[in-house]
Tab-separated table of C-alpha atoms in Angstrom:
chain	number	residue	atom	x	y	z
A	4	UNK	CA	29.733	25.993	17.934
A	5	UNK	CA	28.520	26.291	14.310
A	6	UNK	CA	29.422	24.612	11.241
A	7	UNK	CA	32.087	26.916	9.676
A	8	UNK	CA	31.059	26.072	6.033
A	9	UNK	CA	27.505	26.820	6.769
A	10	UNK	CA	28.334	30.055	8.386
A	11	UNK	CA	30.465	31.212	5.520
A	12	UNK	CA	27.891	30.017	2.928
A	13	UNK	CA	25.065	31.894	4.905
A	14	UNK	CA	27.128	35.180	4.628
A	15	UNK	CA	27.921	34.804	1.006
A	16	UNK	CA	24.589	33.475	-0.294
A	17	UNK	CA	21.629	33.131	2.006
A	18	UNK	CA	22.121	36.411	3.855
A	19	UNK	CA	24.371	38.242	1.372
A	20	UNK	CA	24.878	41.699	2.871
A	21	UNK	CA	24.306	43.628	-0.477
A	22	UNK	CA	21.591	41.506	-2.250
A	23	UNK	CA	19.659	40.099	0.550
A	24	UNK	CA	20.291	42.094	3.684
A	25	UNK	CA	20.613	45.214	1.545
A	26	UNK	CA	22.918	47.083	3.949
A	27	UNK	CA	26.092	48.975	3.416
A	28	UNK	CA	24.627	50.658	0.290
A	29	UNK	CA	26.773	53.775	0.406
A	30	UNK	CA	30.045	52.063	-0.520
A	31	UNK	CA	28.138	49.773	-2.962
A	32	UNK	CA	26.876	52.528	-4.909
A	33	UNK	CA	29.758	54.877	-4.692
A	34	UNK	CA	32.892	52.746	-5.414
A	35	UNK	CA	31.826	50.174	-7.911
A	36	UNK	CA	32.664	52.337	-11.052
A	37	UNK	CA	35.369	49.768	-11.858
A	38	UNK	CA	35.850	46.044	-10.854
A	39	UNK	CA	39.206	46.527	-9.245
A	40	UNK	CA	37.674	49.326	-6.989
A	41	UNK	CA	34.914	47.070	-6.060
A	42	UNK	CA	37.283	44.369	-4.988
A	43	UNK	CA	39.633	46.645	-3.192
A	44	UNK	CA	36.751	48.129	-1.135
A	45	UNK	CA	35.179	44.634	-0.422
A	46	UNK	CA	38.483	43.260	0.601
A	47	UNK	CA	39.366	46.243	3.061
A	48	UNK	CA	35.927	45.861	4.510
A	49	UNK	CA	36.196	42.132	4.823
A	50	UNK	CA	39.602	42.785	6.709
A	51	UNK	CA	38.100	45.198	9.099
A	52	UNK	CA	34.937	42.911	9.562
A	53	UNK	CA	36.922	39.943	10.340
A	54	UNK	CA	39.146	41.622	12.950
A	55	UNK	CA	36.113	43.605	14.517
A	56	UNK	CA	34.152	40.526	14.645
A	57	UNK	CA	36.691	38.645	16.568
A	58	UNK	CA	37.614	41.363	18.956
A	59	UNK	CA	33.982	42.116	19.782
A	60	UNK	CA	33.247	38.579	20.406
A	61	UNK	CA	36.253	38.218	22.781
A	62	UNK	CA	35.034	41.226	24.616
A	63	UNK	CA	31.290	40.401	24.493
A	64	UNK	CA	31.188	39.364	28.180
A	65	UNK	CA	33.335	42.258	29.298
A	66	UNK	CA	31.348	45.057	27.494
A	67	UNK	CA	28.403	46.277	29.486
A	68	UNK	CA	25.167	46.464	27.552
A	69	UNK	CA	24.907	50.304	28.229
A	70	UNK	CA	28.107	51.218	26.466
A	71	UNK	CA	28.230	48.505	23.835
A	72	UNK	CA	27.634	50.753	20.752
A	73	UNK	CA	30.427	53.278	21.665
A	74	UNK	CA	32.597	50.356	22.400
A	75	UNK	CA	31.962	48.749	19.163
A	76	UNK	CA	32.539	51.904	17.159
A	77	UNK	CA	35.944	52.359	19.062
A	78	UNK	CA	37.041	48.854	18.070
A	79	UNK	CA	35.964	49.294	14.494
A	80	UNK	CA	37.343	52.827	14.029
A	81	UNK	CA	40.618	51.529	15.333
A	82	UNK	CA	40.846	48.793	12.923
A	83	UNK	CA	39.842	51.003	9.940
A	84	UNK	CA	42.482	53.531	10.935
A	85	UNK	CA	45.171	50.833	11.087
A	86	UNK	CA	44.105	49.729	7.681
A	87	UNK	CA	44.393	53.168	6.215
A	88	UNK	CA	47.741	53.548	7.666
A	89	UNK	CA	48.905	50.302	6.190
A	90	UNK	CA	47.176	51.178	2.610
A	91	UNK	CA	49.009	54.546	2.616
A	92	UNK	CA	52.368	53.084	3.643
A	93	UNK	CA	52.450	49.865	1.330
A	94	UNK	CA	49.650	50.176	-1.139
A	95	UNK	CA	49.538	53.761	-2.287
A	96	UNK	CA	47.858	53.003	-5.716
A	97	UNK	CA	44.955	51.264	-4.072
A	98	UNK	CA	44.734	54.076	-1.347
A	99	UNK	CA	44.584	56.687	-4.020
A	100	UNK	CA	41.581	55.057	-5.686
A	101	UNK	CA	39.744	54.212	-2.607
A	102	UNK	CA	40.891	57.357	-0.727
A	103	UNK	CA	37.685	59.012	0.694
A	104	UNK	CA	35.755	55.679	1.113
A	105	UNK	CA	38.370	54.146	3.643
A	106	UNK	CA	37.326	56.325	6.545
A	107	UNK	CA	33.576	55.589	5.603
A	108	UNK	CA	34.098	51.895	6.548
A	109	UNK	CA	33.676	52.861	10.184
A	110	UNK	CA	30.078	53.686	9.527
A	111	UNK	CA	29.397	50.924	7.181
A	112	UNK	CA	26.383	49.214	8.812
A	113	UNK	CA	27.496	45.879	7.625
A	114	UNK	CA	30.316	45.886	10.249
A	115	UNK	CA	28.169	47.419	13.091
A	116	UNK	CA	25.333	45.225	12.007
A	117	UNK	CA	27.337	41.932	12.278
A	118	UNK	CA	28.950	43.178	15.547
A	119	UNK	CA	25.539	43.814	17.108
A	120	UNK	CA	23.663	40.860	15.446
A	121	UNK	CA	26.279	38.009	15.488
A	122	UNK	CA	29.728	38.706	17.224
A	123	UNK	CA	28.204	40.020	20.421
A	124	UNK	CA	26.219	36.731	20.856
A	125	UNK	CA	28.804	34.177	19.332
A	126	UNK	CA	32.094	32.642	20.033
A	127	UNK	CA	35.173	34.314	18.397
A	128	UNK	CA	35.777	31.438	16.047
A	129	UNK	CA	32.171	31.487	14.712
A	130	UNK	CA	32.329	35.415	14.514
A	131	UNK	CA	35.578	35.097	12.486
A	132	UNK	CA	33.709	32.656	10.025
A	133	UNK	CA	30.780	35.199	9.953
A	134	UNK	CA	33.276	38.033	9.089
A	135	UNK	CA	34.755	35.868	6.340
A	136	UNK	CA	31.359	34.958	4.948
A	137	UNK	CA	29.833	38.400	4.999
A	138	UNK	CA	33.279	39.987	3.924
A	139	UNK	CA	33.378	37.634	0.896
A	140	UNK	CA	29.783	38.042	0.113
A	141	UNK	CA	30.053	42.011	0.089
A	142	UNK	CA	33.331	41.607	-2.002
A	143	UNK	CA	31.736	39.258	-4.564
A	144	UNK	CA	28.720	41.577	-4.944
A	145	UNK	CA	30.817	44.711	-5.275
A	146	UNK	CA	33.037	43.086	-7.885
A	147	UNK	CA	29.985	41.902	-9.821
A	148	UNK	CA	28.512	45.212	-9.929
A	149	UNK	CA	31.753	46.965	-10.723
A	150	UNK	CA	32.320	44.440	-13.698
A	151	UNK	CA	29.049	45.141	-15.155
A	152	UNK	CA	29.488	49.049	-14.786
A	153	UNK	CA	33.024	49.017	-16.092
A	154	UNK	CA	32.181	46.925	-19.110
A	155	UNK	CA	29.037	48.916	-20.105
A	156	UNK	CA	30.478	52.207	-19.201
A	157	UNK	CA	34.215	51.966	-20.424
A	158	UNK	CA	34.343	48.916	-22.390
A	159	UNK	CA	37.093	47.450	-20.204
A	160	UNK	CA	37.411	44.685	-17.671
A	161	UNK	CA	40.009	45.218	-14.764
A	162	UNK	CA	41.062	48.237	-16.940
A	163	UNK	CA	41.939	45.934	-19.936
A	164	UNK	CA	40.195	46.991	-23.003
A	165	UNK	CA	38.049	43.841	-24.311
A	166	UNK	CA	35.740	45.673	-26.725
A	167	UNK	CA	36.469	47.110	-30.095
A	168	UNK	CA	37.131	50.888	-30.240
A	169	UNK	CA	33.520	51.290	-32.001
A	170	UNK	CA	31.937	49.973	-28.782
A	171	UNK	CA	29.896	52.812	-27.587
A	172	UNK	CA	30.800	53.953	-23.904
A	173	UNK	CA	27.523	54.361	-22.030
A	174	UNK	CA	29.101	56.849	-19.424
A	175	UNK	CA	25.921	56.773	-17.462
A	176	UNK	CA	27.057	53.399	-15.991
A	177	UNK	CA	30.103	54.853	-14.415
A	178	UNK	CA	28.291	57.661	-12.761
A	179	UNK	CA	25.911	57.180	-9.793
A	180	UNK	CA	22.626	56.285	-11.708
A	181	UNK	CA	24.383	53.332	-13.326
A	182	UNK	CA	25.083	52.008	-9.804
A	183	UNK	CA	21.316	52.028	-9.073
A	184	UNK	CA	20.363	50.592	-12.304
A	185	UNK	CA	23.029	47.604	-11.989
A	186	UNK	CA	21.993	46.928	-8.454
A	187	UNK	CA	18.388	47.023	-9.221
A	188	UNK	CA	18.731	44.545	-12.160
A	189	UNK	CA	20.931	42.206	-10.295
A	190	UNK	CA	18.710	42.082	-7.258
A	191	UNK	CA	15.679	41.374	-9.535
A	192	UNK	CA	17.565	38.560	-11.465
A	193	UNK	CA	18.717	36.972	-8.017
A	194	UNK	CA	15.194	37.109	-6.531
A	195	UNK	CA	13.854	35.471	-9.821
A	196	UNK	CA	16.245	32.790	-9.710
A	197	UNK	CA	15.466	32.182	-6.038
A	198	UNK	CA	11.706	31.998	-6.583
A	199	UNK	CA	12.150	29.607	-9.569
A	200	UNK	CA	14.264	27.361	-7.239
A	201	UNK	CA	11.638	27.617	-4.575
A	202	UNK	CA	8.688	26.705	-6.832
A	203	UNK	CA	10.512	23.822	-8.746
B	79	UNK	CA	26.676	54.235	41.574
B	80	UNK	CA	28.359	51.181	40.526
B	81	UNK	CA	26.129	51.157	37.403
B	82	UNK	CA	27.555	54.307	36.169
B	83	UNK	CA	31.341	53.878	37.234
B	84	UNK	CA	31.671	50.320	35.867
B	85	UNK	CA	30.682	50.963	32.235
B	86	UNK	CA	32.572	54.150	32.215
B	87	UNK	CA	35.640	52.377	33.449
B	88	UNK	CA	35.444	49.697	30.762
B	89	UNK	CA	34.798	52.214	28.058
B	90	UNK	CA	37.839	54.226	29.229
B	91	UNK	CA	40.057	51.067	29.150
B	92	UNK	CA	38.937	50.231	25.494
B	93	UNK	CA	39.629	53.679	24.320
B	94	UNK	CA	42.958	53.901	26.026
B	95	UNK	CA	44.132	50.605	24.550
B	96	UNK	CA	42.915	51.595	21.216
B	97	UNK	CA	44.744	54.937	21.369
B	98	UNK	CA	47.869	53.198	22.376
B	99	UNK	CA	47.636	50.802	19.370
B	100	UNK	CA	46.979	53.564	16.928
B	101	UNK	CA	49.933	55.507	18.265
B	102	UNK	CA	52.187	52.458	17.786
B	103	UNK	CA	50.843	51.895	14.221
B	104	UNK	CA	51.122	55.482	13.268
B	105	UNK	CA	54.899	55.494	14.366
B	106	UNK	CA	55.796	52.479	12.504
B	107	UNK	CA	54.248	53.409	9.255
B	108	UNK	CA	54.942	57.216	9.437
B	109	UNK	CA	58.439	56.740	7.547
B	110	UNK	CA	56.991	54.503	4.957
B	111	UNK	CA	54.072	56.837	4.236
B	112	UNK	CA	56.519	59.648	3.879
B	113	UNK	CA	58.719	57.810	1.613
B	114	UNK	CA	55.841	56.907	-0.655
B	115	UNK	CA	54.551	60.485	-1.064
B	116	UNK	CA	58.064	61.731	-1.674
B	117	UNK	CA	58.618	58.859	-4.305
B	118	UNK	CA	55.349	59.937	-5.983
B	119	UNK	CA	56.240	63.488	-6.091
B	120	UNK	CA	59.751	62.830	-7.284
B	121	UNK	CA	58.283	60.396	-10.098
B	122	UNK	CA	55.886	63.220	-11.245
B	123	UNK	CA	58.559	65.856	-11.183
B	124	UNK	CA	60.787	63.575	-13.456
B	125	UNK	CA	57.886	63.027	-15.786
B	126	UNK	CA	57.131	66.680	-16.248
B	127	UNK	CA	60.695	68.035	-16.447
B	128	UNK	CA	62.849	65.316	-17.863
B	129	UNK	CA	66.659	65.820	-17.513
B	130	UNK	CA	70.029	64.440	-16.292
B	131	UNK	CA	71.417	65.195	-12.857
B	132	UNK	CA	68.892	67.844	-12.030
B	133	UNK	CA	69.024	69.447	-8.543
B	134	UNK	CA	65.843	70.777	-7.228
B	135	UNK	CA	65.445	73.790	-4.798
B	136	UNK	CA	62.077	74.492	-3.364
B	137	UNK	CA	61.053	78.309	-3.586
B	138	UNK	CA	57.707	77.936	-2.349
B	139	UNK	CA	55.735	75.193	-0.628
B	140	UNK	CA	52.444	75.635	1.191
B	141	UNK	CA	53.095	72.334	2.944
B	142	UNK	CA	55.920	74.308	4.765
B	143	UNK	CA	53.593	77.021	5.728
B	144	UNK	CA	54.237	79.438	2.798
B	145	UNK	CA	51.220	81.398	1.613
B	146	UNK	CA	49.867	80.154	-1.753
B	147	UNK	CA	50.502	82.473	-4.689
B	148	UNK	CA	47.087	82.393	-6.488
B	149	UNK	CA	46.464	78.672	-6.598
B	150	UNK	CA	50.015	77.885	-6.749
B	151	UNK	CA	50.958	75.497	-3.926
B	152	UNK	CA	54.514	74.644	-4.709
B	153	UNK	CA	57.299	75.908	-6.892
B	154	UNK	CA	60.724	74.055	-7.295
B	155	UNK	CA	63.590	75.371	-9.307
B	156	UNK	CA	65.717	72.862	-11.137
B	157	UNK	CA	69.373	73.319	-11.912
B	158	UNK	CA	71.821	71.363	-13.847
B	159	UNK	CA	75.631	71.813	-13.192
B	160	UNK	CA	74.662	75.178	-11.506
B	161	UNK	CA	72.820	76.537	-14.459
B	162	UNK	CA	69.124	77.147	-14.432
B	163	UNK	CA	67.387	74.195	-16.231
B	164	UNK	CA	63.600	74.916	-15.531
B	165	UNK	CA	60.807	74.952	-12.919
B	166	UNK	CA	58.380	72.560	-11.688
B	167	UNK	CA	55.081	74.226	-10.536
B	168	UNK	CA	52.164	72.675	-8.808
B	169	UNK	CA	48.837	74.586	-9.340
B	170	UNK	CA	45.203	74.030	-7.999
B	171	UNK	CA	42.880	75.350	-10.242
B	172	UNK	CA	39.234	74.737	-9.655
B	173	UNK	CA	37.561	71.961	-11.792
B	174	UNK	CA	34.178	70.654	-12.061
B	175	UNK	CA	34.354	69.351	-8.340
B	176	UNK	CA	37.137	70.698	-6.375
B	177	UNK	CA	40.670	71.462	-7.049
B	178	UNK	CA	42.364	69.761	-9.981
B	179	UNK	CA	46.136	69.443	-8.710
B	180	UNK	CA	48.277	70.040	-11.835
B	181	UNK	CA	51.962	69.800	-11.754
B	182	UNK	CA	53.667	71.636	-14.715
B	183	UNK	CA	57.249	71.404	-15.805
B	184	UNK	CA	58.715	74.492	-17.757
B	185	UNK	CA	62.143	74.755	-19.192
B	186	UNK	CA	64.380	77.726	-18.993
B	187	UNK	CA	62.912	79.449	-22.212
B	188	UNK	CA	59.458	79.385	-20.777
B	189	UNK	CA	58.146	76.401	-22.713
B	190	UNK	CA	55.885	73.454	-21.120
B	191	UNK	CA	58.076	70.394	-20.878
B	192	UNK	CA	55.333	68.135	-19.530
B	193	UNK	CA	52.142	68.247	-17.309
B	194	UNK	CA	50.351	65.784	-15.103
B	195	UNK	CA	47.151	65.931	-13.085
B	196	UNK	CA	48.199	64.651	-9.761
B	197	UNK	CA	44.907	64.403	-7.834
B	198	UNK	CA	41.347	65.454	-8.658
B	199	UNK	CA	37.661	64.559	-7.768
B	200	UNK	CA	36.216	64.911	-11.290
B	201	UNK	CA	33.653	62.808	-12.789
B	202	UNK	CA	34.709	59.216	-13.606
B	203	UNK	CA	34.708	58.638	-17.482
B	204	UNK	CA	34.672	62.246	-18.268
B	205	UNK	CA	36.765	64.918	-16.322
B	206	UNK	CA	38.797	62.056	-14.826
B	207	UNK	CA	40.179	61.480	-18.319
B	208	UNK	CA	42.509	64.288	-17.552
B	209	UNK	CA	45.003	61.749	-16.315
B	210	UNK	CA	45.023	60.243	-19.890
B	211	UNK	CA	48.016	60.681	-21.806
B	212	UNK	CA	46.070	61.716	-25.004
B	213	UNK	CA	44.999	64.789	-22.995
B	214	UNK	CA	48.074	65.882	-20.844
B	215	UNK	CA	50.517	65.256	-23.740
B	216	UNK	CA	49.074	68.116	-25.620
B	217	UNK	CA	50.488	70.579	-23.249
B	218	UNK	CA	54.167	69.714	-24.020
B	219	UNK	CA	55.667	72.436	-26.106
B	220	UNK	CA	53.099	75.103	-25.304
B	221	UNK	CA	54.127	78.493	-23.972
B	222	UNK	CA	52.645	82.011	-23.440
B	223	UNK	CA	48.929	81.460	-22.784
B	224	UNK	CA	47.259	77.970	-22.779
B	225	UNK	CA	43.631	77.474	-23.625
B	226	UNK	CA	41.200	75.171	-25.059
B	227	UNK	CA	40.161	75.430	-28.650
B	228	UNK	CA	36.669	76.568	-27.602
B	229	UNK	CA	38.339	79.548	-26.057
B	230	UNK	CA	40.761	80.125	-29.035
B	231	UNK	CA	43.628	78.041	-27.946
B	232	UNK	CA	45.144	74.987	-29.051
B	233	UNK	CA	44.270	72.349	-26.389
B	234	UNK	CA	41.603	69.673	-27.726
B	235	UNK	CA	39.251	69.637	-24.707
B	236	UNK	CA	38.151	66.326	-23.214
B	237	UNK	CA	34.573	65.483	-24.712
B	238	UNK	CA	31.860	66.583	-22.327
B	239	UNK	CA	34.543	67.768	-19.927
B	240	UNK	CA	35.256	71.473	-21.052
B	241	UNK	CA	35.198	72.620	-17.210
B	242	UNK	CA	37.950	70.195	-16.460
B	243	UNK	CA	40.007	70.839	-19.599
B	244	UNK	CA	39.732	74.531	-18.928
B	245	UNK	CA	40.806	74.090	-15.368
B	246	UNK	CA	44.141	72.174	-16.433
B	247	UNK	CA	44.769	74.973	-19.017
B	248	UNK	CA	44.336	77.733	-16.637
B	249	UNK	CA	46.696	75.997	-14.137
B	250	UNK	CA	49.199	75.698	-16.892
B	251	UNK	CA	48.683	79.322	-17.763
B	252	UNK	CA	49.147	80.337	-14.196
B	253	UNK	CA	52.316	78.457	-13.927
B	254	UNK	CA	53.628	80.226	-17.063
B	255	UNK	CA	52.600	83.698	-15.855
B	256	UNK	CA	54.261	82.947	-12.529
B	257	UNK	CA	57.568	82.426	-14.324
B	258	UNK	CA	57.010	85.611	-16.357
B	259	UNK	CA	56.140	87.620	-13.455
B	260	UNK	CA	59.095	86.198	-11.269
B	261	UNK	CA	61.662	86.698	-14.183
B	262	UNK	CA	62.777	83.227	-14.064
B	263	UNK	CA	62.759	82.505	-17.646
B	264	UNK	CA	64.716	84.620	-20.178
């Protein structure tokens, strides 16, 4: 059994799914036009990831190697559908803004990647911590990108105007190219900090 | 032989359990989901056609299998104390990317009382501003034919989103035309 704090920290920092593993790019680029959308997408993905990691880990000795991918997909798709029903029923506002992207969680490679790479080889408890770590890492990354894009693109933070009216809205940043620019700059900055730490 | 049957049987069990679980969740959330969408629609109808003690009667609803009339998907007639009060019409004009679902409230004189964009897939920061009050509030009080200033009308189009603004305007015009054609308004 691994150290839970180490597993969680590994997911958030050392192997951050967005900035280090660079997986799950589709939702990262598509839904981060505002901070709140990024957090919503991150947390729904985290919820699915934790549930699917635990179940896949529990079933890891039962599932034969040959049918493991279809089995994983069925488990993941089931949780995604359950979350979608729940959002529709109890959080319709969030469901409206994430809408199309919820079903896409099924094919988010973070979830299948962690199922294949971690949960199918580790205990349920460790897998749960891995889900929390990677889920939070993804959420933080999406929220950070969303904050930058929302601030530059609309002059707001969490939909509250923070800049004077005269602040120019760089609409490019709430559209697709802005996602690439923001992600690229953030990745460069993080790598720069990492290299500096290493050479120091 | 065993190598084929065992994995298949396990996969079958996993999918069967998943299907059962989904059935249970679907049943338990069905009512809440229906209630939510009814609530959203009710709130939108009250926003576009404000009035006391209104009773709505559905004349056309594609959700009930009726054929759409142009892009009109739903028409509700509102009466107050047995007298015609107005109509709420939902249109689906084409915007920049897909239908812009627009709900229009029209009173008995054929004047728009309110308009809301219910759902759309327009560009964030541009066409998506159609859900902003500064845009949709312009429609209240209009009648006859609604168009953006560029087309000789009175609606101030959203900056860099003329297509979306035209779509909403055409939705409003279509709703007004429906009433004229069906002799609802005097």
